[in-house]
mmCIF file of C-alpha atoms in Angstrom:
data_model
loop_
_atom_site.group_PDB
_atom_site.id
_atom_site.type_symbol
_atom_site.label_atom_id
_atom_site.label_comp_id
_atom_site.label_asym_id
_atom_site.label_seq_id
_atom_site.Cartn_x
_atom_site.Cartn_y
_atom_site.Cartn_z
ATOM 1 C CA MET A 1 -14.103 -16.567 -2.211
ATOM 2 C CA ILE A 2 -16.868 -14.724 -0.392
ATOM 3 C CA ASP A 3 -17.550 -16.063 3.086
ATOM 4 C CA ALA A 4 -18.689 -14.848 6.504
ATOM 5 C CA LYS A 5 -15.377 -13.028 7.011
ATOM 6 C CA THR A 6 -15.486 -11.097 3.741
ATOM 7 C CA LYS A 7 -15.167 -7.336 4.238
ATOM 8 C CA VAL A 8 -17.820 -5.630 2.129
ATOM 9 C CA LEU A 9 -16.942 -2.267 0.586
ATOM 10 C CA GLY A 10 -18.697 -0.250 -2.047
ATOM 11 C CA LEU A 11 -19.245 2.810 -4.186
ATOM 12 C CA LEU A 12 -22.049 5.333 -3.624
ATOM 13 C CA ALA A 13 -22.931 7.296 -6.751
ATOM 14 C CA HIS A 14 -25.567 8.136 -9.345
ATOM 15 C CA PRO A 15 -25.196 7.186 -12.129
ATOM 16 C CA ILE A 16 -22.808 4.354 -11.470
ATOM 17 C CA GLY A 17 -22.313 2.250 -14.588
ATOM 18 C CA HIS A 18 -19.244 4.120 -15.875
ATOM 19 C CA SER A 19 -17.076 3.694 -12.771
ATOM 20 C CA LEU A 20 -13.749 1.851 -12.841
ATOM 21 C CA SER A 21 -13.667 1.589 -9.036
ATOM 22 C CA PRO A 22 -15.163 -1.931 -8.683
ATOM 23 C CA LEU A 23 -12.643 -3.342 -11.163
ATOM 24 C CA LEU A 24 -9.693 -1.568 -9.553
ATOM 25 C CA GLN A 25 -10.586 -2.204 -5.904
ATOM 26 C CA ASN A 26 -11.396 -5.883 -6.384
ATOM 27 C CA THR A 27 -8.152 -6.344 -8.323
ATOM 28 C CA LEU A 28 -6.230 -4.579 -5.559
ATOM 29 C CA ALA A 29 -7.848 -6.840 -2.964
ATOM 30 C CA THR A 30 -6.709 -9.903 -4.897
ATOM 31 C CA VAL A 31 -3.172 -8.569 -5.342
ATOM 32 C CA CYS A 32 -2.891 -7.714 -1.626
ATOM 33 C CA GLY A 33 -4.467 -10.973 -0.449
ATOM 34 C CA GLU A 34 -7.388 -9.238 1.269
ATOM 35 C CA ASN A 35 -10.768 -10.941 1.708
ATOM 36 C CA VAL A 36 -12.746 -8.034 0.268
ATOM 37 C CA ALA A 37 -15.779 -7.657 -1.994
ATOM 38 C CA TYR A 38 -16.262 -4.192 -3.515
ATOM 39 C CA LEU A 39 -19.707 -3.519 -4.960
ATOM 40 C CA PRO A 40 -21.502 -0.623 -6.676
ATOM 41 C CA PHE A 41 -24.461 0.837 -4.761
ATOM 42 C CA GLU A 42 -26.549 3.296 -6.752
ATOM 43 C CA VAL A 43 -28.632 5.725 -4.696
ATOM 44 C CA LYS A 44 -30.915 7.290 -7.282
ATOM 45 C CA ASN A 45 -32.878 9.541 -4.931
ATOM 46 C CA PRO A 46 -30.824 12.043 -2.889
ATOM 47 C CA GLU A 47 -33.542 12.041 -0.237
ATOM 48 C CA GLU A 48 -32.746 8.381 0.444
ATOM 49 C CA LEU A 49 -29.023 8.948 1.021
ATOM 50 C CA GLY A 50 -29.376 9.152 4.807
ATOM 51 C CA ALA A 51 -31.368 5.923 4.909
ATOM 52 C CA ALA A 52 -28.770 4.239 2.699
ATOM 53 C CA ILE A 53 -25.932 5.282 5.027
ATOM 54 C CA CYS A 54 -27.840 4.199 8.128
ATOM 55 C CA GLY A 55 -28.740 0.841 6.600
ATOM 56 C CA ALA A 56 -25.199 0.216 5.387
ATOM 57 C CA HIS A 57 -23.833 0.840 8.879
ATOM 58 C CA ALA A 58 -26.403 -1.503 10.406
ATOM 59 C CA LEU A 59 -25.376 -4.189 7.909
ATOM 60 C CA GLY A 60 -21.700 -3.785 8.804
ATOM 61 C CA ILE A 61 -20.470 -2.518 5.441
ATOM 62 C CA ALA A 62 -16.889 -1.482 6.159
ATOM 63 C CA GLY A 63 -16.589 1.528 3.888
ATOM 64 C CA PHE A 64 -17.412 3.311 0.672
ATOM 65 C CA ASN A 65 -16.047 5.483 -2.030
ATOM 66 C CA VAL A 66 -18.354 8.413 -2.708
ATOM 67 C CA THR A 67 -18.573 10.340 -5.940
ATOM 68 C CA VAL A 68 -20.950 12.739 -7.667
ATOM 69 C CA PRO A 69 -23.483 13.870 -6.700
ATOM 70 C CA TYR A 70 -22.953 12.900 -3.047
ATOM 71 C CA LYS A 71 -19.457 14.097 -2.051
ATOM 72 C CA GLU A 72 -20.898 17.036 -0.113
ATOM 73 C CA ALA A 73 -24.444 15.803 0.476
ATOM 74 C CA VAL A 74 -23.214 12.818 2.498
ATOM 75 C CA ILE A 75 -21.458 14.945 5.150
ATOM 76 C CA PRO A 76 -24.505 15.537 7.418
ATOM 77 C CA HIS A 77 -24.918 11.760 7.705
ATOM 78 C CA LEU A 78 -21.377 11.145 9.028
ATOM 79 C CA CYS A 79 -20.023 11.026 12.572
ATOM 80 C CA GLY A 80 -16.771 12.835 11.742
ATOM 81 C CA LEU A 81 -14.393 14.188 9.101
ATOM 82 C CA SER A 82 -10.667 13.899 8.502
ATOM 83 C CA GLU A 83 -8.657 17.117 8.332
ATOM 84 C CA GLU A 84 -8.359 16.855 4.541
ATOM 85 C CA ALA A 85 -12.108 16.383 4.163
ATOM 86 C CA ARG A 86 -12.773 19.353 6.441
ATOM 87 C CA LEU A 87 -10.458 21.618 4.445
ATOM 88 C CA ILE A 88 -11.897 20.558 1.094
ATOM 89 C CA GLY A 89 -15.504 20.474 2.277
ATOM 90 C CA ALA A 90 -16.191 17.187 0.513
ATOM 91 C CA VAL A 91 -15.514 13.492 1.018
ATOM 92 C CA ASN A 92 -14.747 10.641 -1.345
ATOM 93 C CA THR A 93 -14.131 7.844 1.176
ATOM 94 C CA LEU A 94 -16.118 6.580 4.168
ATOM 95 C CA VAL A 95 -14.613 4.401 6.899
ATOM 96 C CA ARG A 96 -16.886 2.585 9.334
ATOM 97 C CA THR A 97 -16.553 3.073 13.096
ATOM 98 C CA GLU A 98 -18.868 1.914 15.866
ATOM 99 C CA GLU A 99 -20.424 5.390 16.024
ATOM 100 C CA GLY A 100 -20.956 5.756 12.280
ATOM 101 C CA TYR A 101 -18.923 6.525 9.173
ATOM 102 C CA VAL A 102 -15.995 8.956 9.171
ATOM 103 C CA GLY A 103 -15.507 10.915 5.958
ATOM 104 C CA HIS A 104 -12.073 11.182 4.349
ATOM 105 C CA ASN A 105 -10.830 12.805 1.170
ATOM 106 C CA THR A 106 -8.018 11.173 -0.777
ATOM 107 C CA ASP A 107 -8.151 13.670 -3.662
ATOM 108 C CA ILE A 108 -5.158 15.623 -2.355
ATOM 109 C CA ALA A 109 -3.032 12.487 -2.057
ATOM 110 C CA GLY A 110 -4.139 11.374 -5.509
ATOM 111 C CA MET A 111 -3.341 14.718 -7.082
ATOM 112 C CA ALA A 112 0.060 14.855 -5.388
ATOM 113 C CA THR A 113 0.867 11.402 -6.765
ATOM 114 C CA MET A 114 -0.298 12.397 -10.260
ATOM 115 C CA LEU A 115 2.149 15.313 -10.231
ATOM 116 C CA ALA A 116 4.987 13.350 -8.612
ATOM 117 C CA ARG A 117 4.788 10.644 -11.294
ATOM 118 C CA ARG A 118 5.844 13.312 -13.801
ATOM 119 C CA ASN A 119 8.387 14.937 -11.443
ATOM 120 C CA LEU A 120 6.191 18.035 -11.146
ATOM 121 C CA ARG A 121 6.653 19.831 -7.837
ATOM 122 C CA MET A 122 4.060 21.884 -5.986
ATOM 123 C CA GLU A 123 6.665 23.421 -3.680
ATOM 124 C CA GLY A 124 7.786 26.821 -4.940
ATOM 125 C CA ALA A 125 5.611 26.557 -8.053
ATOM 126 C CA HIS A 126 3.273 29.101 -9.620
ATOM 127 C CA ILE A 127 0.013 27.144 -9.812
ATOM 128 C CA LEU A 128 -2.678 27.956 -12.365
ATOM 129 C CA LEU A 129 -6.072 26.317 -11.839
ATOM 130 C CA LEU A 130 -8.702 26.152 -14.565
ATOM 131 C CA GLY A 131 -12.072 25.825 -12.853
ATOM 132 C CA ALA A 132 -13.392 26.488 -9.362
ATOM 133 C CA GLY A 133 -15.442 23.387 -8.533
ATOM 134 C CA GLY A 134 -14.745 20.439 -6.254
ATOM 135 C CA ALA A 135 -11.620 19.199 -8.031
ATOM 136 C CA ALA A 136 -10.211 22.728 -8.128
ATOM 137 C CA ARG A 137 -10.797 23.027 -4.390
ATOM 138 C CA SER A 138 -8.699 19.892 -3.810
ATOM 139 C CA ALA A 139 -5.920 21.304 -5.992
ATOM 140 C CA ALA A 140 -6.153 24.659 -4.218
ATOM 141 C CA VAL A 141 -5.853 23.034 -0.790
ATOM 142 C CA LEU A 142 -2.825 21.096 -2.053
ATOM 143 C CA ALA A 143 -1.278 24.378 -3.201
ATOM 144 C CA ALA A 144 -2.077 26.039 0.136
ATOM 145 C CA THR A 145 -0.539 23.232 2.178
ATOM 146 C CA GLY A 146 2.163 22.088 -0.248
ATOM 147 C CA GLY A 147 4.404 25.127 -0.416
ATOM 148 C CA ALA A 148 3.256 26.739 -3.662
ATOM 149 C CA ALA A 149 4.622 30.232 -4.314
ATOM 150 C CA GLU A 150 1.466 31.534 -5.982
ATOM 151 C CA LEU A 151 -2.030 30.369 -6.897
ATOM 152 C CA VAL A 152 -4.032 31.779 -9.811
ATOM 153 C CA ILE A 153 -7.630 30.629 -10.326
ATOM 154 C CA LEU A 154 -9.299 31.160 -13.705
ATOM 155 C CA ASN A 155 -12.997 30.432 -14.028
ATOM 156 C CA ARG A 156 -15.874 31.575 -16.208
ATOM 157 C CA ASN A 157 -17.808 32.428 -13.038
ATOM 158 C CA THR A 158 -15.491 34.827 -11.229
ATOM 159 C CA ALA A 159 -17.645 34.832 -8.089
ATOM 160 C CA ARG A 160 -16.960 31.113 -7.646
ATOM 161 C CA ALA A 161 -13.264 31.686 -8.249
ATOM 162 C CA GLU A 162 -13.146 34.410 -5.609
ATOM 163 C CA ALA A 163 -15.058 32.233 -3.124
ATOM 164 C CA LEU A 164 -12.435 29.523 -3.596
ATOM 165 C CA ALA A 165 -9.653 32.088 -3.238
ATOM 166 C CA LYS A 166 -11.119 33.267 0.073
ATOM 167 C CA ALA A 167 -11.202 29.682 1.355
ATOM 168 C CA VAL A 168 -7.544 29.239 0.374
ATOM 169 C CA ARG A 169 -6.533 32.473 2.102
ATOM 170 C CA ASP A 170 -8.231 31.222 5.262
ATOM 171 C CA ILE A 171 -6.053 28.091 5.113
ATOM 172 C CA ASN A 172 -2.808 29.883 4.232
ATOM 173 C CA PRO A 173 -2.877 33.686 4.550
ATOM 174 C CA PHE A 174 0.733 33.879 3.337
ATOM 175 C CA LEU A 175 0.023 32.381 -0.095
ATOM 176 C CA THR A 176 -0.479 34.872 -2.922
ATOM 177 C CA VAL A 177 -3.853 34.062 -4.509
ATOM 178 C CA ARG A 178 -5.302 35.810 -7.563
ATOM 179 C CA THR A 179 -8.450 35.232 -9.600
ATOM 180 C CA ALA A 180 -9.645 36.222 -13.050
ATOM 181 C CA ALA A 181 -12.195 35.313 -15.675
ATOM 182 C CA LEU A 182 -11.062 32.435 -17.864
ATOM 183 C CA GLU A 183 -11.010 34.588 -21.001
ATOM 184 C CA HIS A 184 -8.457 36.908 -19.387
ATOM 185 C CA TRP A 185 -5.660 34.330 -19.506
ATOM 186 C CA ARG A 186 -3.774 36.545 -21.966
ATOM 187 C CA GLU A 187 -3.149 39.000 -19.120
ATOM 188 C CA LEU A 188 -1.210 36.468 -17.060
ATOM 189 C CA PRO A 189 2.380 37.583 -16.468
ATOM 190 C CA GLY A 190 5.211 35.110 -16.833
ATOM 191 C CA ASN A 191 5.509 31.755 -18.570
ATOM 192 C CA ASP A 192 6.192 29.258 -15.789
ATOM 193 C CA TYR A 193 2.761 28.178 -14.574
ATOM 194 C CA LEU A 194 2.067 24.602 -13.532
ATOM 195 C CA CYS A 195 -1.488 24.413 -14.878
ATOM 196 C CA ILE A 196 -4.061 21.954 -13.533
ATOM 197 C CA GLN A 197 -7.222 21.599 -15.608
ATOM 198 C CA CYS A 198 -9.943 20.922 -13.016
ATOM 199 C CA THR A 199 -13.153 20.810 -15.065
ATOM 200 C CA SER A 200 -14.900 17.969 -16.899
ATOM 201 C CA VAL A 201 -14.311 19.590 -20.305
ATOM 202 C CA GLY A 202 -12.847 17.041 -22.699
ATOM 203 C CA MET A 203 -14.235 14.002 -20.887
ATOM 204 C CA TRP A 204 -15.476 11.097 -23.011
ATOM 205 C CA PRO A 205 -17.525 11.182 -25.206
ATOM 206 C CA ASN A 206 -16.763 14.886 -25.819
ATOM 207 C CA THR A 207 -13.100 14.191 -26.403
ATOM 208 C CA GLU A 208 -12.509 16.953 -28.966
ATOM 209 C CA GLU A 209 -13.504 19.690 -26.532
ATOM 210 C CA THR A 210 -10.931 21.667 -24.568
ATOM 211 C CA ILE A 211 -11.239 24.555 -22.144
ATOM 212 C CA VAL A 212 -8.522 26.554 -23.953
ATOM 213 C CA GLU A 213 -7.300 25.964 -27.497
ATOM 214 C CA ASP A 214 -5.129 28.967 -28.340
ATOM 215 C CA PRO A 215 -1.468 27.827 -28.641
ATOM 216 C CA ARG A 216 -0.362 31.064 -26.969
ATOM 217 C CA PHE A 217 -1.962 29.904 -23.724
ATOM 218 C CA PHE A 218 0.317 26.877 -23.548
ATOM 219 C CA GLU A 219 3.384 29.069 -24.046
ATOM 220 C CA LYS A 220 2.671 30.464 -20.563
ATOM 221 C CA LEU A 221 2.977 27.045 -18.924
ATOM 222 C CA SER A 222 5.887 25.083 -17.521
ATOM 223 C CA ALA A 223 3.727 21.929 -17.375
ATOM 224 C CA ALA A 224 0.093 20.830 -17.623
ATOM 225 C CA ALA A 225 -2.073 18.340 -15.741
ATOM 226 C CA ASP A 226 -5.685 17.304 -16.305
ATOM 227 C CA ILE A 227 -7.975 15.587 -13.797
ATOM 228 C CA VAL A 228 -9.985 13.993 -16.629
ATOM 229 C CA TYR A 229 -9.002 10.348 -17.147
ATOM 230 C CA THR A 230 -11.296 9.344 -20.022
ATOM 231 C CA PRO A 231 -9.583 9.615 -22.450
ATOM 232 C CA GLU A 232 -6.179 8.892 -20.961
ATOM 233 C CA GLU A 233 -4.763 11.937 -22.772
ATOM 234 C CA THR A 234 -7.254 14.760 -23.317
ATOM 235 C CA LYS A 235 -7.127 17.317 -26.099
ATOM 236 C CA PHE A 236 -5.933 19.825 -23.488
ATOM 237 C CA LEU A 237 -2.930 17.623 -22.729
ATOM 238 C CA ARG A 238 -2.268 16.949 -26.414
ATOM 239 C CA LEU A 239 -2.067 20.690 -27.031
ATOM 240 C CA ALA A 240 0.274 21.127 -24.071
ATOM 241 C CA ARG A 241 2.475 18.282 -25.284
ATOM 242 C CA ALA A 242 2.554 19.810 -28.776
ATOM 243 C CA ALA A 243 3.856 22.996 -27.144
ATOM 244 C CA GLY A 244 6.695 20.976 -25.623
ATOM 245 C CA LYS A 245 5.357 20.911 -22.064
ATOM 246 C CA PRO A 246 5.460 17.942 -19.648
ATOM 247 C CA VAL A 247 1.954 16.581 -19.040
ATOM 248 C CA ALA A 248 0.213 14.505 -16.351
ATOM 249 C CA GLY A 249 -3.110 12.725 -16.897
ATOM 250 C CA GLY A 250 -5.893 12.056 -14.431
ATOM 251 C CA LEU A 251 -5.737 8.259 -14.534
ATOM 252 C CA ALA A 252 -2.767 8.178 -12.155
ATOM 253 C CA MET A 253 -4.757 10.397 -9.792
ATOM 254 C CA LEU A 254 -7.702 7.981 -9.892
ATOM 255 C CA ILE A 255 -5.453 5.018 -9.129
ATOM 256 C CA SER A 256 -3.737 6.779 -6.234
ATOM 257 C CA GLN A 257 -7.044 7.961 -4.761
ATOM 258 C CA GLY A 258 -8.271 4.393 -4.782
ATOM 259 C CA ALA A 259 -5.050 3.027 -3.302
ATOM 260 C CA HIS A 260 -5.194 5.504 -0.420
ATOM 261 C CA ALA A 261 -8.836 4.593 0.220
ATOM 262 C CA PHE A 262 -7.929 0.892 0.216
ATOM 263 C CA SER A 263 -5.257 1.619 2.819
ATOM 264 C CA LEU A 264 -7.799 3.394 5.032
ATOM 265 C CA TRP A 265 -10.094 0.363 4.877
ATOM 266 C CA THR A 266 -7.547 -2.424 5.219
ATOM 267 C CA GLY A 267 -4.306 -0.962 6.562
ATOM 268 C CA LYS A 268 -2.512 -2.304 3.469
ATOM 269 C CA ARG A 269 -0.409 0.202 1.529
ATOM 270 C CA CYS A 270 -0.186 -0.244 -2.212
ATOM 271 C CA THR A 271 3.343 -0.472 -3.638
ATOM 272 C CA ALA A 272 4.475 1.558 -6.641
ATOM 273 C CA GLU A 273 4.602 -1.667 -8.653
ATOM 274 C CA GLN A 274 1.006 -2.520 -7.718
ATOM 275 C CA GLU A 275 -0.131 0.959 -8.728
ATOM 276 C CA GLU A 276 1.582 0.442 -12.090
ATOM 277 C CA GLU A 277 -0.328 -2.836 -12.520
ATOM 278 C CA LEU A 278 -3.601 -1.062 -11.748
ATOM 279 C CA LEU A 279 -2.733 1.729 -14.163
ATOM 280 C CA THR A 280 -2.172 -0.759 -16.965
ATOM 281 C CA LEU A 281 -5.451 -2.516 -16.113
ATOM 282 C CA ALA A 282 -7.354 0.774 -16.064
ATOM 283 C CA LYS A 283 -5.961 1.837 -19.441
ATOM 284 C CA GLY A 284 -7.346 -1.342 -20.957
ATOM 285 C CA ALA A 285 -10.796 -0.659 -19.491
ATOM 286 C CA LEU A 286 -11.156 2.905 -20.802
ATOM 287 C CA PRO A 287 -13.713 3.607 -23.555
ATOM 288 C CA ALA A 288 -12.230 3.359 -27.032
#
């Protein structure tokens, strides 16, 4: 029941209608016994983002999730950043303080959980990233700080891949980092790459698209993960599974991101059983 003590949280995005966050966060609040109301707030005009943040703080809104297109644009309007947010250069969670909102990034924690659920280890692994955007940056930071043996970044735009590689080398100069154009995957040595697909290719409604389709690509992998969560299993993951590789889907990452954000807002940590409940709920809410 909403009353004067209800903690108001929300989502900042544009567009906003597709998001599962209100369903998941309000369910989590109920499960954890927290007096929370989580609402969607659509900021259609980027020029009004600063005013929206200022007004939300004045109204006492306790925090937000932030997604496209504002994960970087919101940073100038914040009073501070967590270490993870600073390394990634983007935020997905805001926590209110008296001085303003502090930006956090729970992508790394979410990605680590996604891999751990399938017993996939970053430590000592040869990591292959497909893409060089925001999600790839989170995965690259995880590789740089999580003990990976090697990081290879494949992207159609090699300049973006090299820019990401430079950022990773600044974080961990001891990590071997290589880049190449996506179409040069055939030149990759070895066959033990933990591959993380970090683009939106294959996302609903374009579910029959995949960034790589050649079966020989999947022979180079030890396992495959995909950040896309609609559908639950993308064509990329289906091809990897057909090649006999373990796979990890993006829905577990979404759930873990949200659970870590909820902990930042409330101090309540989500149990593994509660995350499983949320995962089941989310599966039922995905587009058919």
